[in-house]
Amino acid sequence: MPFAPIVLFCYNRVDHLRETIKYLSNNPLARKSVLYVFSDGPKMNTPTAKEDAERVQKVRSYLPTIEGFADVRIKEAETNQGLANSVIRGVTAVIEQHGRVIVMEDDIICTTDFLDFQNAALDFYEHHPLVFSISGYLYPFSIPPAYSEEVLLLPRASSLGWSTWKNRWELADWSVADYAHFIQDSKARQAFSASGSDLIPMFAKQQKGLISSWAIRWSYTHFKQKRYCLYPIRSKVEHIGYDAGTNFGRFSRFQNTALHEGKIRLTADVQVDPEVVQNLKRHFKPSWLRQMINRYKYGI
């Protein structure tokens, strides 16, 4: 099949974007891949609106200079859409045309074989009954020494350098019409929390309008479909946007992980390992203080 198009979302950090493009274009497959860049518009009617508009303009002045890809297609929003809306709309538009996508944001760097891994996995797992999406990143949690595979399945989706197929993406209900029923079902809540007890508070904040996250809704889609995100045991992407990212705070659990070059062995019979999932849940356990804030400030 043709190589999957790359969909890149950017906003107002041109220096981060340059780094992302530099690393991405160092992939040999970049010259065979179409790059779609979705540039979000400036925020209006805020104390920093003028500064924001200037920073967005710097990004847009840089975009036409991007080279190293089969084609670069730039989509500029007139007004600020926000990351969640940008991702949902952008991925939907591209995946409708191409059937599969590799998704990046403007504060992620990658190895020179990141595109090789993603394209190989998209081909290899397209009809796998358990694989719903593919991540290039692995959370920095403990993997049991006895685990022998080079890929693993987690019920939690990834937002850092990931890919999926049209027939998976179109199953997402971004309005989450069944949320009221879900949140009253204690067994469902417990099952969804299997890969992190931070998921329910995040989901509740999303539905209350306190945050805007496409990623928590994408994880919920994996849960509803009883399918998983496939991860490499060594990260091929690294997040560099902790200074001013949209959804990454100073104490984010998405800590930096070192980039790892080298082929990842794909195995058709990859299964969910309960110990791996339990270790992931421990990694994402909110602190006592965060639990108290969620309970008393947000009623979660």
PDB file of C-alpha atoms in Angstrom:
ATOM      1  CA  MET A   1       0.000   0.000   0.000  1.00  0.00           C
ATOM      2  CA  PRO A   2       1.119   3.648  -0.402  1.00  0.00           C
ATOM      3  CA  PHE A   3       2.850   5.095   2.620  1.00  0.00           C
ATOM      4  CA  ALA A   4       0.478   6.603   5.173  1.00  0.00           C
ATOM      5  CA  PRO A   5       0.125  10.396   5.059  1.00  0.00           C
ATOM      6  CA  ILE A   6       1.495  12.337   8.005  1.00  0.00           C
ATOM      7  CA  VAL A   7      -0.869  14.766   9.724  1.00  0.00           C
ATOM      8  CA  LEU A   8       0.872  17.447  11.778  1.00  0.00           C
ATOM      9  CA  PHE A   9      -0.904  19.918  14.061  1.00  0.00           C
ATOM     10  CA  CYS A  10       0.747  23.206  14.993  1.00  0.00           C
ATOM     11  CA  TYR A  11      -0.168  26.444  16.697  1.00  0.00           C
ATOM     12  CA  ASN A  12       2.187  29.224  17.792  1.00  0.00           C
ATOM     13  CA  ARG A  13       5.587  27.721  18.663  1.00  0.00           C
ATOM     14  CA  VAL A  14       7.735  27.991  15.563  1.00  0.00           C
ATOM     15  CA  ASP A  15      10.951  26.842  17.274  1.00  0.00           C
ATOM     16  CA  HIS A  16       9.358  23.608  18.450  1.00  0.00           C
ATOM     17  CA  LEU A  17       7.817  23.113  15.023  1.00  0.00           C
ATOM     18  CA  ARG A  18      11.186  23.480  13.309  1.00  0.00           C
ATOM     19  CA  GLU A  19      12.617  20.762  15.554  1.00  0.00           C
ATOM     20  CA  THR A  20       9.694  18.462  14.824  1.00  0.00           C
ATOM     21  CA  ILE A  21      10.085  18.952  11.078  1.00  0.00           C
ATOM     22  CA  LYS A  22      13.868  18.511  11.238  1.00  0.00           C
ATOM     23  CA  TYR A  23      13.609  15.137  12.942  1.00  0.00           C
ATOM     24  CA  LEU A  24      10.647  13.989  10.872  1.00  0.00           C
ATOM     25  CA  SER A  25      12.286  14.900   7.563  1.00  0.00           C
ATOM     26  CA  ASN A  26      15.368  12.873   8.531  1.00  0.00           C
ATOM     27  CA  ASN A  27      13.257   9.751   8.046  1.00  0.00           C
ATOM     28  CA  PRO A  28      14.067   8.161   4.651  1.00  0.00           C
ATOM     29  CA  LEU A  29      10.338   7.558   4.120  1.00  0.00           C
ATOM     30  CA  ALA A  30       9.550  11.266   4.515  1.00  0.00           C
ATOM     31  CA  ARG A  31      10.335  11.855   0.824  1.00  0.00           C
ATOM     32  CA  LYS A  32       7.740   9.227  -0.061  1.00  0.00           C
ATOM     33  CA  SER A  33       5.081  10.574   2.325  1.00  0.00           C
ATOM     34  CA  VAL A  34       2.556  13.394   1.974  1.00  0.00           C
ATOM     35  CA  LEU A  35       2.620  15.837   4.895  1.00  0.00           C
ATOM     36  CA  TYR A  36      -0.585  17.630   5.888  1.00  0.00           C
ATOM     37  CA  VAL A  37      -0.008  20.570   8.225  1.00  0.00           C
ATOM     38  CA  PHE A  38      -2.980  21.977  10.130  1.00  0.00           C
ATOM     39  CA  SER A  39      -2.131  25.429  11.467  1.00  0.00           C
ATOM     40  CA  ASP A  40      -4.509  26.648  14.172  1.00  0.00           C
ATOM     41  CA  GLY A  41      -5.562  30.303  14.201  1.00  0.00           C
ATOM     42  CA  PRO A  42      -4.804  32.896  16.909  1.00  0.00           C
ATOM     43  CA  LYS A  43      -6.967  33.354  19.983  1.00  0.00           C
ATOM     44  CA  MET A  44      -9.055  36.504  19.947  1.00  0.00           C
ATOM     45  CA  ASN A  45     -10.274  38.778  22.747  1.00  0.00           C
ATOM     46  CA  THR A  46      -7.617  37.752  25.256  1.00  0.00           C
ATOM     47  CA  PRO A  47      -5.006  39.906  27.015  1.00  0.00           C
ATOM     48  CA  THR A  48      -2.297  38.277  24.861  1.00  0.00           C
ATOM     49  CA  ALA A  49      -4.223  38.283  21.568  1.00  0.00           C
ATOM     50  CA  LYS A  50      -1.728  40.531  19.763  1.00  0.00           C
ATOM     51  CA  GLU A  51       1.263  38.487  20.869  1.00  0.00           C
ATOM     52  CA  ASP A  52      -0.550  35.286  19.979  1.00  0.00           C
ATOM     53  CA  ALA A  53      -1.349  36.549  16.477  1.00  0.00           C
ATOM     54  CA  GLU A  54       2.296  37.484  15.948  1.00  0.00           C
ATOM     55  CA  ARG A  55       3.482  34.048  17.024  1.00  0.00           C
ATOM     56  CA  VAL A  56       0.967  32.326  14.765  1.00  0.00           C
ATOM     57  CA  GLN A  57       2.159  34.481  11.873  1.00  0.00           C
ATOM     58  CA  LYS A  58       5.754  33.383  12.494  1.00  0.00           C
ATOM     59  CA  VAL A  59       4.605  29.783  12.203  1.00  0.00           C
ATOM     60  CA  ARG A  60       2.756  30.516   8.969  1.00  0.00           C
ATOM     61  CA  SER A  61       5.727  32.316   7.482  1.00  0.00           C
ATOM     62  CA  TYR A  62       7.797  29.193   8.139  1.00  0.00           C
ATOM     63  CA  LEU A  63       5.334  26.624   6.772  1.00  0.00           C
ATOM     64  CA  PRO A  64       5.934  27.307   3.031  1.00  0.00           C
ATOM     65  CA  THR A  65       9.653  26.622   3.533  1.00  0.00           C
ATOM     66  CA  ILE A  66       9.132  23.014   4.662  1.00  0.00           C
ATOM     67  CA  GLU A  67      10.951  20.527   2.439  1.00  0.00           C
ATOM     68  CA  GLY A  68      11.851  16.857   2.470  1.00  0.00           C
ATOM     69  CA  PHE A  69       8.420  15.315   1.858  1.00  0.00           C
ATOM     70  CA  ALA A  70       6.630  14.000  -1.240  1.00  0.00           C
ATOM     71  CA  ASP A  71       4.198  16.896  -0.908  1.00  0.00           C
ATOM     72  CA  VAL A  72       3.320  19.444   1.772  1.00  0.00           C
ATOM     73  CA  ARG A  73      -0.323  20.489   2.061  1.00  0.00           C
ATOM     74  CA  ILE A  74      -1.002  23.366   4.448  1.00  0.00           C
ATOM     75  CA  LYS A  75      -4.407  24.028   6.024  1.00  0.00           C
ATOM     76  CA  GLU A  76      -4.710  27.315   7.928  1.00  0.00           C
ATOM     77  CA  ALA A  77      -7.630  28.000  10.285  1.00  0.00           C
ATOM     78  CA  GLU A  78      -8.803  31.608  10.358  1.00  0.00           C
ATOM     79  CA  THR A  79      -9.766  31.465  14.031  1.00  0.00           C
ATOM     80  CA  ASN A  80      -8.603  29.372  16.955  1.00  0.00           C
ATOM     81  CA  GLN A  81     -10.117  25.898  16.887  1.00  0.00           C
ATOM     82  CA  GLY A  82      -8.304  24.450  19.886  1.00  0.00           C
ATOM     83  CA  LEU A  83      -6.216  21.281  19.766  1.00  0.00           C
ATOM     84  CA  ALA A  84      -9.085  18.834  20.310  1.00  0.00           C
ATOM     85  CA  ASN A  85     -11.264  20.213  17.516  1.00  0.00           C
ATOM     86  CA  SER A  86      -8.260  20.561  15.219  1.00  0.00           C
ATOM     87  CA  VAL A  87      -7.238  16.935  15.704  1.00  0.00           C
ATOM     88  CA  ILE A  88     -10.738  15.521  15.318  1.00  0.00           C
ATOM     89  CA  ARG A  89     -11.507  17.514  12.184  1.00  0.00           C
ATOM     90  CA  GLY A  90      -8.058  17.230  10.635  1.00  0.00           C
ATOM     91  CA  VAL A  91      -7.617  13.495  11.139  1.00  0.00           C
ATOM     92  CA  THR A  92     -11.173  12.858   9.929  1.00  0.00           C
ATOM     93  CA  ALA A  93     -10.612  14.819   6.720  1.00  0.00           C
ATOM     94  CA  VAL A  94      -7.323  13.112   5.847  1.00  0.00           C
ATOM     95  CA  ILE A  95      -8.309   9.596   6.886  1.00  0.00           C
ATOM     96  CA  GLU A  96     -11.474   9.809   4.784  1.00  0.00           C
ATOM     97  CA  GLN A  97      -9.252  10.320   1.762  1.00  0.00           C
ATOM     98  CA  HIS A  98      -6.371   7.971   2.556  1.00  0.00           C
ATOM     99  CA  GLY A  99      -7.803   5.293   4.880  1.00  0.00           C
ATOM    100  CA  ARG A 100      -4.929   5.575   7.387  1.00  0.00           C
ATOM    101  CA  VAL A 101      -2.885   8.323   9.017  1.00  0.00           C
ATOM    102  CA  ILE A 102       0.222   8.955  11.095  1.00  0.00           C
ATOM    103  CA  VAL A 103      -0.402  11.828  13.521  1.00  0.00           C
ATOM    104  CA  MET A 104       2.157  14.229  14.993  1.00  0.00           C
ATOM    105  CA  GLU A 105       2.014  17.477  16.945  1.00  0.00           C
ATOM    106  CA  ASP A 106       4.409  20.410  16.835  1.00  0.00           C
ATOM    107  CA  ASP A 107       6.337  19.497  19.986  1.00  0.00           C
ATOM    108  CA  ILE A 108       7.376  15.930  19.220  1.00  0.00           C
ATOM    109  CA  ILE A 109      10.673  14.697  17.816  1.00  0.00           C
ATOM    110  CA  CYS A 110      11.260  11.230  16.434  1.00  0.00           C
ATOM    111  CA  THR A 111      13.864   8.688  15.367  1.00  0.00           C
ATOM    112  CA  THR A 112      14.949   8.283  11.748  1.00  0.00           C
ATOM    113  CA  ASP A 113      13.008   5.003  11.560  1.00  0.00           C
ATOM    114  CA  PHE A 114       9.778   6.248  13.145  1.00  0.00           C
ATOM    115  CA  LEU A 115       7.946   6.283   9.798  1.00  0.00           C
ATOM    116  CA  ASP A 116       9.304   2.809   8.960  1.00  0.00           C
ATOM    117  CA  PHE A 117       7.896   1.471  12.222  1.00  0.00           C
ATOM    118  CA  GLN A 118       4.515   3.141  11.800  1.00  0.00           C
ATOM    119  CA  ASN A 119       4.024   2.082   8.188  1.00  0.00           C
ATOM    120  CA  ALA A 120       5.169  -1.479   8.857  1.00  0.00           C
ATOM    121  CA  ALA A 121       2.823  -1.769  11.848  1.00  0.00           C
ATOM    122  CA  LEU A 122      -0.103  -0.264   9.910  1.00  0.00           C
ATOM    123  CA  ASP A 123       0.347  -2.946   7.246  1.00  0.00           C
ATOM    124  CA  PHE A 124       1.051  -5.788   9.686  1.00  0.00           C
ATOM    125  CA  TYR A 125      -1.812  -5.139  12.121  1.00  0.00           C
ATOM    126  CA  GLU A 126      -4.479  -3.771   9.786  1.00  0.00           C
ATOM    127  CA  HIS A 127      -6.690  -6.835  10.287  1.00  0.00           C
ATOM    128  CA  HIS A 128      -5.578  -7.775  13.799  1.00  0.00           C
ATOM    129  CA  PRO A 129      -8.636  -8.244  16.040  1.00  0.00           C
ATOM    130  CA  LEU A 130      -7.107  -6.444  19.053  1.00  0.00           C
ATOM    131  CA  VAL A 131      -5.079  -3.561  17.595  1.00  0.00           C
ATOM    132  CA  PHE A 132      -7.006  -0.282  17.349  1.00  0.00           C
ATOM    133  CA  SER A 133      -4.114   2.194  17.036  1.00  0.00           C
ATOM    134  CA  ILE A 134      -0.319   2.291  17.071  1.00  0.00           C
ATOM    135  CA  SER A 135       1.918   4.480  19.233  1.00  0.00           C
ATOM    136  CA  GLY A 136       5.510   5.493  18.623  1.00  0.00           C
ATOM    137  CA  TYR A 137       5.901   6.344  22.318  1.00  0.00           C
ATOM    138  CA  LEU A 138       6.023   4.205  25.447  1.00  0.00           C
ATOM    139  CA  TYR A 139       5.242   5.616  28.889  1.00  0.00           C
ATOM    140  CA  PRO A 140       8.219   5.374  31.284  1.00  0.00           C
ATOM    141  CA  PHE A 141       6.900   2.581  33.457  1.00  0.00           C
ATOM    142  CA  SER A 142       8.342  -0.783  34.444  1.00  0.00           C
ATOM    143  CA  ILE A 143       8.081  -3.703  32.026  1.00  0.00           C
ATOM    144  CA  PRO A 144       8.558  -7.156  33.611  1.00  0.00           C
ATOM    145  CA  PRO A 145      12.009  -8.655  32.805  1.00  0.00           C
ATOM    146  CA  ALA A 146      10.304 -11.831  31.586  1.00  0.00           C
ATOM    147  CA  TYR A 147       8.354  -9.962  28.895  1.00  0.00           C
ATOM    148  CA  SER A 148      10.000 -11.115  25.647  1.00  0.00           C
ATOM    149  CA  GLU A 149       8.092  -9.307  22.888  1.00  0.00           C
ATOM    150  CA  GLU A 150       9.178  -5.992  21.332  1.00  0.00           C
ATOM    151  CA  VAL A 151       5.609  -4.665  21.140  1.00  0.00           C
ATOM    152  CA  LEU A 152       2.885  -4.675  23.755  1.00  0.00           C
ATOM    153  CA  LEU A 153      -0.820  -3.936  24.008  1.00  0.00           C
ATOM    154  CA  LEU A 154      -2.254  -1.370  26.406  1.00  0.00           C
ATOM    155  CA  PRO A 155      -5.903  -0.349  26.863  1.00  0.00           C
ATOM    156  CA  ARG A 156      -4.823   3.288  27.032  1.00  0.00           C
ATOM    157  CA  ALA A 157      -4.449   5.207  23.760  1.00  0.00           C
ATOM    158  CA  SER A 158      -1.464   7.398  22.956  1.00  0.00           C
ATOM    159  CA  SER A 159      -1.435  11.005  21.740  1.00  0.00           C
ATOM    160  CA  LEU A 160       2.299  11.155  20.990  1.00  0.00           C
ATOM    161  CA  GLY A 161       3.267  10.081  17.488  1.00  0.00           C
ATOM    162  CA  TRP A 162       0.522   7.593  16.705  1.00  0.00           C
ATOM    163  CA  SER A 163      -1.420   6.105  13.812  1.00  0.00           C
ATOM    164  CA  THR A 164      -4.694   4.379  13.018  1.00  0.00           C
ATOM    165  CA  TRP A 165      -7.033   3.302  10.254  1.00  0.00           C
ATOM    166  CA  LYS A 166     -10.306   4.780   8.975  1.00  0.00           C
ATOM    167  CA  ASN A 167     -12.424   1.826  10.117  1.00  0.00           C
ATOM    168  CA  ARG A 168     -11.210   2.376  13.695  1.00  0.00           C
ATOM    169  CA  TRP A 169     -11.297   6.180  13.772  1.00  0.00           C
ATOM    170  CA  GLU A 170     -14.875   6.356  12.498  1.00  0.00           C
ATOM    171  CA  LEU A 171     -16.078   4.332  15.509  1.00  0.00           C
ATOM    172  CA  ALA A 172     -15.361   7.230  17.868  1.00  0.00           C
ATOM    173  CA  ASP A 173     -18.385   9.124  19.201  1.00  0.00           C
ATOM    174  CA  TRP A 174     -16.866  12.502  19.991  1.00  0.00           C
ATOM    175  CA  SER A 175     -20.089  13.664  21.676  1.00  0.00           C
ATOM    176  CA  VAL A 176     -19.926  10.624  24.020  1.00  0.00           C
ATOM    177  CA  ALA A 177     -23.683  10.153  23.965  1.00  0.00           C
ATOM    178  CA  ASP A 178     -23.504   7.294  26.490  1.00  0.00           C
ATOM    179  CA  TYR A 179     -21.462   9.171  29.105  1.00  0.00           C
ATOM    180  CA  ALA A 180     -24.346   9.608  31.603  1.00  0.00           C
ATOM    181  CA  HIS A 181     -24.962   5.865  31.585  1.00  0.00           C
ATOM    182  CA  PHE A 182     -21.250   5.028  31.790  1.00  0.00           C
ATOM    183  CA  ILE A 183     -20.457   7.300  34.739  1.00  0.00           C
ATOM    184  CA  GLN A 184     -23.229   5.658  36.808  1.00  0.00           C
ATOM    185  CA  ASP A 185     -21.901   2.148  36.118  1.00  0.00           C
ATOM    186  CA  SER A 186     -19.307   1.322  38.791  1.00  0.00           C
ATOM    187  CA  LYS A 187     -18.096  -1.816  37.000  1.00  0.00           C
ATOM    188  CA  ALA A 188     -17.567   0.098  33.761  1.00  0.00           C
ATOM    189  CA  ARG A 189     -15.695   2.855  35.593  1.00  0.00           C
ATOM    190  CA  GLN A 190     -13.458   0.300  37.273  1.00  0.00           C
ATOM    191  CA  ALA A 191     -12.745  -1.437  33.971  1.00  0.00           C
ATOM    192  CA  PHE A 192     -11.915   1.838  32.218  1.00  0.00           C
ATOM    193  CA  SER A 193      -9.517   2.710  35.045  1.00  0.00           C
ATOM    194  CA  ALA A 194      -7.508  -0.471  34.443  1.00  0.00           C
ATOM    195  CA  SER A 195      -4.777   1.545  32.710  1.00  0.00           C
ATOM    196  CA  GLY A 196      -4.835   4.518  35.057  1.00  0.00           C
ATOM    197  CA  SER A 197      -7.077   5.879  37.802  1.00  0.00           C
ATOM    198  CA  ASP A 198      -6.480   9.341  36.347  1.00  0.00           C
ATOM    199  CA  LEU A 199      -8.715   8.488  33.382  1.00  0.00           C
ATOM    200  CA  ILE A 200     -12.087   8.906  35.107  1.00  0.00           C
ATOM    201  CA  PRO A 201     -11.284  12.397  36.513  1.00  0.00           C
ATOM    202  CA  MET A 202      -9.941  13.419  33.111  1.00  0.00           C
ATOM    203  CA  PHE A 203     -13.026  12.057  31.376  1.00  0.00           C
ATOM    204  CA  ALA A 204     -15.343  13.806  33.828  1.00  0.00           C
ATOM    205  CA  LYS A 205     -13.544  17.136  33.348  1.00  0.00           C
ATOM    206  CA  GLN A 206     -13.870  16.729  29.597  1.00  0.00           C
ATOM    207  CA  GLN A 207     -17.607  16.150  29.820  1.00  0.00           C
ATOM    208  CA  LYS A 208     -18.040  19.032  32.277  1.00  0.00           C
ATOM    209  CA  GLY A 209     -16.269  21.345  29.833  1.00  0.00           C
ATOM    210  CA  LEU A 210     -13.341  21.976  32.189  1.00  0.00           C
ATOM    211  CA  ILE A 211     -10.823  20.674  29.645  1.00  0.00           C
ATOM    212  CA  SER A 212     -10.943  19.960  25.923  1.00  0.00           C
ATOM    213  CA  SER A 213      -9.329  16.605  25.190  1.00  0.00           C
ATOM    214  CA  TRP A 214      -9.726  14.445  22.119  1.00  0.00           C
ATOM    215  CA  ALA A 215      -7.274  11.913  23.634  1.00  0.00           C
ATOM    216  CA  ILE A 216      -9.441  10.880  26.598  1.00  0.00           C
ATOM    217  CA  ARG A 217     -12.346  10.309  24.228  1.00  0.00           C
ATOM    218  CA  TRP A 218     -10.065   8.282  21.953  1.00  0.00           C
ATOM    219  CA  SER A 219      -9.018   6.135  24.931  1.00  0.00           C
ATOM    220  CA  TYR A 220     -12.689   5.665  25.796  1.00  0.00           C
ATOM    221  CA  THR A 221     -13.319   4.485  22.237  1.00  0.00           C
ATOM    222  CA  HIS A 222     -10.622   1.832  22.667  1.00  0.00           C
ATOM    223  CA  PHE A 223     -12.315   0.762  25.906  1.00  0.00           C
ATOM    224  CA  LYS A 224     -15.777   0.554  24.348  1.00  0.00           C
ATOM    225  CA  GLN A 225     -14.495  -1.463  21.415  1.00  0.00           C
ATOM    226  CA  LYS A 226     -12.531  -3.791  23.717  1.00  0.00           C
ATOM    227  CA  ARG A 227      -9.394  -3.171  21.681  1.00  0.00           C
ATOM    228  CA  TYR A 228      -5.937  -1.791  22.340  1.00  0.00           C
ATOM    229  CA  CYS A 229      -3.148   0.543  21.361  1.00  0.00           C
ATOM    230  CA  LEU A 230       0.044  -1.197  20.247  1.00  0.00           C
ATOM    231  CA  TYR A 231       3.272   0.230  21.710  1.00  0.00           C
ATOM    232  CA  PRO A 232       6.944  -0.448  20.985  1.00  0.00           C
ATOM    233  CA  ILE A 233       8.945  -1.428  24.064  1.00  0.00           C
ATOM    234  CA  ARG A 234      11.395   1.388  23.192  1.00  0.00           C
ATOM    235  CA  SER A 235      10.134   4.873  22.339  1.00  0.00           C
ATOM    236  CA  LYS A 236      10.623   6.290  18.873  1.00  0.00           C
ATOM    237  CA  VAL A 237       9.270   9.722  19.784  1.00  0.00           C
ATOM    238  CA  GLU A 238      10.011  12.221  22.515  1.00  0.00           C
ATOM    239  CA  HIS A 239       7.895  15.091  23.778  1.00  0.00           C
ATOM    240  CA  ILE A 240       9.720  18.447  23.893  1.00  0.00           C
ATOM    241  CA  GLY A 241       6.826  20.792  24.684  1.00  0.00           C
ATOM    242  CA  TYR A 242       6.678  20.845  28.471  1.00  0.00           C
ATOM    243  CA  ASP A 243       7.329  24.579  28.587  1.00  0.00           C
ATOM    244  CA  ALA A 244       3.994  25.725  27.189  1.00  0.00           C
ATOM    245  CA  GLY A 245       2.039  22.816  25.793  1.00  0.00           C
ATOM    246  CA  THR A 246      -1.749  22.802  25.637  1.00  0.00           C
ATOM    247  CA  ASN A 247      -2.329  19.761  27.837  1.00  0.00           C
ATOM    248  CA  PHE A 248       1.024  19.133  29.524  1.00  0.00           C
ATOM    249  CA  GLY A 249       1.641  20.650  32.924  1.00  0.00           C
ATOM    250  CA  ARG A 250       4.889  20.975  34.788  1.00  0.00           C
ATOM    251  CA  PHE A 251       4.362  17.703  36.614  1.00  0.00           C
ATOM    252  CA  SER A 252       2.953  15.723  33.695  1.00  0.00           C
ATOM    253  CA  ARG A 253       3.311  11.964  33.823  1.00  0.00           C
ATOM    254  CA  PHE A 254       4.387  12.068  30.169  1.00  0.00           C
ATOM    255  CA  GLN A 255       8.040  12.330  31.147  1.00  0.00           C
ATOM    256  CA  ASN A 256      10.683  12.452  28.484  1.00  0.00           C
ATOM    257  CA  THR A 257      11.955   9.117  27.247  1.00  0.00           C
ATOM    258  CA  ALA A 258      15.103   8.602  25.220  1.00  0.00           C
ATOM    259  CA  LEU A 259      14.777   7.998  21.493  1.00  0.00           C
ATOM    260  CA  HIS A 260      15.662   4.469  20.375  1.00  0.00           C
ATOM    261  CA  GLU A 261      16.760   3.745  16.815  1.00  0.00           C
ATOM    262  CA  GLY A 262      16.485   0.203  15.528  1.00  0.00           C
ATOM    263  CA  LYS A 263      13.947  -2.186  14.072  1.00  0.00           C
ATOM    264  CA  ILE A 264      11.070  -3.314  16.269  1.00  0.00           C
ATOM    265  CA  ARG A 265      10.041  -6.948  15.888  1.00  0.00           C
ATOM    266  CA  LEU A 266       6.320  -7.214  15.133  1.00  0.00           C
ATOM    267  CA  THR A 267       4.556 -10.349  16.350  1.00  0.00           C
ATOM    268  CA  ALA A 268       1.132 -11.428  15.148  1.00  0.00           C
ATOM    269  CA  ASP A 269       0.160 -13.207  18.372  1.00  0.00           C
ATOM    270  CA  VAL A 270       0.828 -10.269  20.695  1.00  0.00           C
ATOM    271  CA  GLN A 271      -1.436 -10.492  23.754  1.00  0.00           C
ATOM    272  CA  VAL A 272      -2.366  -8.285  26.690  1.00  0.00           C
ATOM    273  CA  ASP A 273      -0.035  -8.919  29.628  1.00  0.00           C
ATOM    274  CA  PRO A 274      -1.844  -8.328  32.976  1.00  0.00           C
ATOM    275  CA  GLU A 275       1.366  -7.447  34.825  1.00  0.00           C
ATOM    276  CA  VAL A 276       2.284  -4.860  32.206  1.00  0.00           C
ATOM    277  CA  VAL A 277      -1.163  -3.263  32.471  1.00  0.00           C
ATOM    278  CA  GLN A 278      -0.980  -3.253  36.283  1.00  0.00           C
ATOM    279  CA  ASN A 279       2.387  -1.499  36.169  1.00  0.00           C
ATOM    280  CA  LEU A 280       0.927   1.112  33.832  1.00  0.00           C
ATOM    281  CA  LYS A 281      -1.952   1.704  36.240  1.00  0.00           C
ATOM    282  CA  ARG A 282       0.509   2.311  39.077  1.00  0.00           C
ATOM    283  CA  HIS A 283       2.387   4.797  36.926  1.00  0.00           C
ATOM    284  CA  PHE A 284      -0.736   6.860  36.345  1.00  0.00           C
ATOM    285  CA  LYS A 285      -2.073   6.777  39.903  1.00  0.00           C
ATOM    286  CA  PRO A 286      -2.831  10.394  40.900  1.00  0.00           C
ATOM    287  CA  SER A 287      -1.096  11.743  43.975  1.00  0.00           C
ATOM    288  CA  TRP A 288      -3.023  12.022  47.232  1.00  0.00           C
ATOM    289  CA  LEU A 289      -3.162  15.803  46.741  1.00  0.00           C
ATOM    290  CA  ARG A 290      -4.531  15.472  43.207  1.00  0.00           C
ATOM    291  CA  GLN A 291      -7.164  13.016  44.415  1.00  0.00           C
ATOM    292  CA  MET A 292      -8.271  15.499  47.080  1.00  0.00           C
ATOM    293  CA  ILE A 293      -8.427  18.354  44.559  1.00  0.00           C
ATOM    294  CA  ASN A 294     -10.475  16.239  42.161  1.00  0.00           C
ATOM    295  CA  ARG A 295     -12.870  15.249  44.929  1.00  0.00           C
ATOM    296  CA  TYR A 296     -13.429  18.583  46.638  1.00  0.00           C
ATOM    297  CA  LYS A 297     -12.935  21.066  43.799  1.00  0.00           C
ATOM    298  CA  TYR A 298     -14.482  19.145  40.924  1.00  0.00           C
ATOM    299  CA  GLY A 299     -16.683  16.592  42.705  1.00  0.00           C
ATOM    300  CA  ILE A 300     -14.948  13.734  40.925  1.00  0.00           C
TER     301      ILE A 300
END
